[in-house]
C-alpha cells in the first residue's frame, strides 16, 4: 500500500557522472527506503536517510560492481535508490543490495561458535550495472 513511480534508466549515473560529481570516499549520499516496510505516513512516503561513500575505488564499474555506504541498513532498504548529492543536485549512483556483516568464529569445547556482527554498512550496486540490466530487459 505505498506509492510507486517509474523512472527512465537515463537518470542513472554513468562513469562520466561519477567523475563530474567527483564521487569518492566521504561523498554525501541520500538513501530512500521503507525500513521494516514502514512509510513516513499513511500516503506511503518513503523515509530518507543520509550516508557517505565508505569504500574505494568506485571505477571502473566493470572491476568494482559495488561499493559500501555508511548507514545502518534495515529490512526494507534492499533495492532502495542511492543518490549522490553535490551542489544542490542529485543523481542516482546505485541501489542498496544488503547489509554488510562479518562472522566471528570462536572455538569452545568441541564446538565452534559463530556470531554475526552488523557493521552499519550497506553494499550498493553501482548504477551502471542497474542501467545495463534494465536496458537488457528491453532487448528481449
PDB file of C-alpha atoms in Angstrom:
ATOM      1  CA  UNK A   1       0.000   0.000   0.000  1.00  0.00           C
ATOM      2  CA  UNK A   2       2.609   2.544  -0.980  1.00  0.00           C
ATOM      3  CA  UNK A   3       3.032   4.984  -3.838  1.00  0.00           C
ATOM      4  CA  UNK A   4       5.261   3.855  -6.680  1.00  0.00           C
ATOM      5  CA  UNK A   5       6.595   5.759  -9.634  1.00  0.00           C
ATOM      6  CA  UNK A   6       8.654   4.625 -12.584  1.00  0.00           C
ATOM      7  CA  UNK A   7      11.708   6.412 -13.900  1.00  0.00           C
ATOM      8  CA  UNK A   8      13.799   6.323 -17.019  1.00  0.00           C
ATOM      9  CA  UNK A   9      17.160   4.499 -16.919  1.00  0.00           C
ATOM     10  CA  UNK A  10      18.665   7.720 -18.328  1.00  0.00           C
ATOM     11  CA  UNK A  11      18.664   9.227 -14.803  1.00  0.00           C
ATOM     12  CA  UNK A  12      21.087   6.540 -13.582  1.00  0.00           C
ATOM     13  CA  UNK A  13      24.667   7.784 -13.265  1.00  0.00           C
ATOM     14  CA  UNK A  14      27.272   6.593 -15.744  1.00  0.00           C
ATOM     15  CA  UNK A  15      31.068   6.666 -15.288  1.00  0.00           C
ATOM     16  CA  UNK A  16      31.369  10.252 -16.588  1.00  0.00           C
ATOM     17  CA  UNK A  17      28.766  11.328 -13.991  1.00  0.00           C
ATOM     18  CA  UNK A  18      30.802   9.766 -11.162  1.00  0.00           C
ATOM     19  CA  UNK A  19      33.794  11.768 -12.410  1.00  0.00           C
ATOM     20  CA  UNK A  20      31.848  15.020 -12.972  1.00  0.00           C
ATOM     21  CA  UNK A  21      30.302  14.831  -9.478  1.00  0.00           C
ATOM     22  CA  UNK A  22      33.707  13.914  -8.005  1.00  0.00           C
ATOM     23  CA  UNK A  23      32.249  10.840  -6.301  1.00  0.00           C
ATOM     24  CA  UNK A  24      34.581   9.215  -3.811  1.00  0.00           C
ATOM     25  CA  UNK A  25      35.114   8.268  -0.194  1.00  0.00           C
ATOM     26  CA  UNK A  26      33.211  10.710   2.004  1.00  0.00           C
ATOM     27  CA  UNK A  27      30.799  11.887  -0.701  1.00  0.00           C
ATOM     28  CA  UNK A  28      27.335  12.557   0.730  1.00  0.00           C
ATOM     29  CA  UNK A  29      24.566  10.132  -0.243  1.00  0.00           C
ATOM     30  CA  UNK A  30      20.793  10.041   0.247  1.00  0.00           C
ATOM     31  CA  UNK A  31      19.014   6.687   0.571  1.00  0.00           C
ATOM     32  CA  UNK A  32      15.252   6.394   0.014  1.00  0.00           C
ATOM     33  CA  UNK A  33      13.528   3.387   1.569  1.00  0.00           C
ATOM     34  CA  UNK A  34      10.947   1.762   3.779  1.00  0.00           C
ATOM     35  CA  UNK A  35      12.672   0.402   6.926  1.00  0.00           C
ATOM     36  CA  UNK A  36      10.838  -2.708   8.059  1.00  0.00           C
ATOM     37  CA  UNK A  37       8.207  -1.864   5.437  1.00  0.00           C
ATOM     38  CA  UNK A  38       7.244   1.364   7.191  1.00  0.00           C
ATOM     39  CA  UNK A  39       6.475   4.601   5.404  1.00  0.00           C
ATOM     40  CA  UNK A  40       6.593   8.090   6.860  1.00  0.00           C
ATOM     41  CA  UNK A  41       2.833   8.492   6.748  1.00  0.00           C
ATOM     42  CA  UNK A  42      -0.395   6.956   5.505  1.00  0.00           C
ATOM     43  CA  UNK A  43       0.195   8.188   1.953  1.00  0.00           C
ATOM     44  CA  UNK A  44       3.191   5.869   1.544  1.00  0.00           C
ATOM     45  CA  UNK A  45       6.020   8.400   1.518  1.00  0.00           C
ATOM     46  CA  UNK A  46       9.449   6.846   1.955  1.00  0.00           C
ATOM     47  CA  UNK A  47      11.971   7.632   4.676  1.00  0.00           C
ATOM     48  CA  UNK A  48      15.220   9.283   3.550  1.00  0.00           C
ATOM     49  CA  UNK A  49      18.499   8.515   5.314  1.00  0.00           C
ATOM     50  CA  UNK A  50      21.870  10.163   4.834  1.00  0.00           C
ATOM     51  CA  UNK A  51      25.065   8.223   4.243  1.00  0.00           C
ATOM     52  CA  UNK A  52      28.546   8.612   2.818  1.00  0.00           C
ATOM     53  CA  UNK A  53      30.557   6.526   0.390  1.00  0.00           C
ATOM     54  CA  UNK A  54      32.906   4.497   2.558  1.00  0.00           C
ATOM     55  CA  UNK A  55      34.913   2.380   0.100  1.00  0.00           C
ATOM     56  CA  UNK A  56      37.214   2.949  -2.811  1.00  0.00           C
ATOM     57  CA  UNK A  57      37.728   2.684  -5.754  1.00  0.00           C
ATOM     58  CA  UNK A  58      34.367   3.174  -7.479  1.00  0.00           C
ATOM     59  CA  UNK A  59      35.568   2.926 -11.071  1.00  0.00           C
ATOM     60  CA  UNK A  60      35.811   1.220 -13.420  1.00  0.00           C
ATOM     61  CA  UNK A  61      32.416  -0.304 -12.639  1.00  0.00           C
ATOM     62  CA  UNK A  62      33.332  -3.483 -14.533  1.00  0.00           C
ATOM     63  CA  UNK A  63      36.064  -4.152 -11.960  1.00  0.00           C
ATOM     64  CA  UNK A  64      34.187  -2.695  -8.961  1.00  0.00           C
ATOM     65  CA  UNK A  65      30.470  -3.532  -9.373  1.00  0.00           C
ATOM     66  CA  UNK A  66      29.532  -2.362  -5.877  1.00  0.00           C
ATOM     67  CA  UNK A  67      30.664  -0.035  -3.133  1.00  0.00           C
ATOM     68  CA  UNK A  68      29.986   0.475   0.576  1.00  0.00           C
ATOM     69  CA  UNK A  69      27.832   3.207   2.086  1.00  0.00           C
ATOM     70  CA  UNK A  70      27.977   4.133   5.754  1.00  0.00           C
ATOM     71  CA  UNK A  71      24.417   3.906   7.047  1.00  0.00           C
ATOM     72  CA  UNK A  72      22.563   1.372   9.153  1.00  0.00           C
ATOM     73  CA  UNK A  73      20.507  -0.874   6.892  1.00  0.00           C
ATOM     74  CA  UNK A  74      17.163  -2.285   7.951  1.00  0.00           C
ATOM     75  CA  UNK A  75      14.947  -4.774   6.176  1.00  0.00           C
ATOM     76  CA  UNK A  76      13.042  -2.699   3.632  1.00  0.00           C
ATOM     77  CA  UNK A  77      16.052  -0.850   2.228  1.00  0.00           C
ATOM     78  CA  UNK A  78      17.009  -3.596  -0.242  1.00  0.00           C
ATOM     79  CA  UNK A  79      16.528  -2.207  -3.737  1.00  0.00           C
ATOM     80  CA  UNK A  80      16.392   1.377  -2.459  1.00  0.00           C
ATOM     81  CA  UNK A  81      17.821   4.066  -4.747  1.00  0.00           C
ATOM     82  CA  UNK A  82      21.021   5.742  -3.572  1.00  0.00           C
ATOM     83  CA  UNK A  83      21.616   9.310  -4.712  1.00  0.00           C
ATOM     84  CA  UNK A  84      24.788  11.367  -4.712  1.00  0.00           C
ATOM     85  CA  UNK A  85      24.225  14.966  -3.755  1.00  0.00           C
ATOM     86  CA  UNK A  86      26.536  17.732  -4.950  1.00  0.00           C
ATOM     87  CA  UNK A  87      25.883  21.472  -5.128  1.00  0.00           C
ATOM     88  CA  UNK A  88      22.116  21.115  -4.737  1.00  0.00           C
ATOM     89  CA  UNK A  89      21.817  18.482  -7.480  1.00  0.00           C
ATOM     90  CA  UNK A  90      21.490  14.725  -7.125  1.00  0.00           C
ATOM     91  CA  UNK A  91      21.994  11.704  -9.370  1.00  0.00           C
ATOM     92  CA  UNK A  92      21.205   8.043  -8.734  1.00  0.00           C
ATOM     93  CA  UNK A  93      24.522   6.246  -8.194  1.00  0.00           C
ATOM     94  CA  UNK A  94      23.261   2.853  -7.098  1.00  0.00           C
ATOM     95  CA  UNK A  95      20.809   0.512  -5.433  1.00  0.00           C
ATOM     96  CA  UNK A  96      21.063  -0.991  -1.941  1.00  0.00           C
ATOM     97  CA  UNK A  97      21.836  -4.709  -2.100  1.00  0.00           C
ATOM     98  CA  UNK A  98      22.338  -5.775   1.505  1.00  0.00           C
ATOM     99  CA  UNK A  99      23.680  -5.041   4.939  1.00  0.00           C
ATOM    100  CA  UNK A 100      27.346  -5.909   5.485  1.00  0.00           C
ATOM    101  CA  UNK A 101      28.158  -8.442   8.229  1.00  0.00           C
ATOM    102  CA  UNK A 102      31.286 -10.126   9.498  1.00  0.00           C
ATOM    103  CA  UNK A 103      31.323 -13.530  11.143  1.00  0.00           C
ATOM    104  CA  UNK A 104      33.299 -14.228  14.270  1.00  0.00           C
ATOM    105  CA  UNK A 105      34.289 -17.859  14.821  1.00  0.00           C
ATOM    106  CA  UNK A 106      35.351 -18.995  18.306  1.00  0.00           C
ATOM    107  CA  UNK A 107      36.243 -22.474  19.436  1.00  0.00           C
ATOM    108  CA  UNK A 108      34.548 -23.535  22.633  1.00  0.00           C
ATOM    109  CA  UNK A 109      34.908 -27.084  23.940  1.00  0.00           C
ATOM    110  CA  UNK A 110      34.102 -29.293  20.959  1.00  0.00           C
ATOM    111  CA  UNK A 111      32.035 -26.710  19.096  1.00  0.00           C
ATOM    112  CA  UNK A 112      32.708 -23.640  17.036  1.00  0.00           C
ATOM    113  CA  UNK A 113      30.532 -20.687  17.955  1.00  0.00           C
ATOM    114  CA  UNK A 114      29.583 -18.429  15.073  1.00  0.00           C
ATOM    115  CA  UNK A 115      28.463 -14.856  15.732  1.00  0.00           C
ATOM    116  CA  UNK A 116      27.385 -12.345  13.082  1.00  0.00           C
ATOM    117  CA  UNK A 117      28.108  -8.665  13.614  1.00  0.00           C
ATOM    118  CA  UNK A 118      26.465  -5.906  11.556  1.00  0.00           C
ATOM    119  CA  UNK A 119      28.940  -3.244  10.533  1.00  0.00           C
ATOM    120  CA  UNK A 120      26.402  -0.473   9.941  1.00  0.00           C
ATOM    121  CA  UNK A 121      27.303  -0.535   6.234  1.00  0.00           C
ATOM    122  CA  UNK A 122      25.312  -1.170   3.072  1.00  0.00           C
ATOM    123  CA  UNK A 123      26.582  -2.860  -0.080  1.00  0.00           C
ATOM    124  CA  UNK A 124      25.399  -0.723  -3.019  1.00  0.00           C
ATOM    125  CA  UNK A 125      25.230  -1.958  -6.616  1.00  0.00           C
ATOM    126  CA  UNK A 126      26.739   0.645  -8.941  1.00  0.00           C
ATOM    127  CA  UNK A 127      24.094   2.411 -11.073  1.00  0.00           C
ATOM    128  CA  UNK A 128      25.961   1.456 -14.247  1.00  0.00           C
ATOM    129  CA  UNK A 129      25.050  -2.198 -13.641  1.00  0.00           C
ATOM    130  CA  UNK A 130      21.454  -1.288 -12.782  1.00  0.00           C
ATOM    131  CA  UNK A 131      21.146   0.633 -16.060  1.00  0.00           C
ATOM    132  CA  UNK A 132      22.713  -2.215 -18.064  1.00  0.00           C
ATOM    133  CA  UNK A 133      20.252  -4.686 -16.510  1.00  0.00           C
ATOM    134  CA  UNK A 134      17.225  -2.502 -17.289  1.00  0.00           C
ATOM    135  CA  UNK A 135      18.407  -1.936 -20.861  1.00  0.00           C
ATOM    136  CA  UNK A 136      18.944  -5.691 -21.331  1.00  0.00           C
ATOM    137  CA  UNK A 137      15.320  -6.294 -20.321  1.00  0.00           C
ATOM    138  CA  UNK A 138      14.167  -4.010 -23.152  1.00  0.00           C
ATOM    139  CA  UNK A 139      16.144  -6.035 -25.710  1.00  0.00           C
ATOM    140  CA  UNK A 140      14.141  -9.202 -25.071  1.00  0.00           C
TER     141      UNK A 140
END
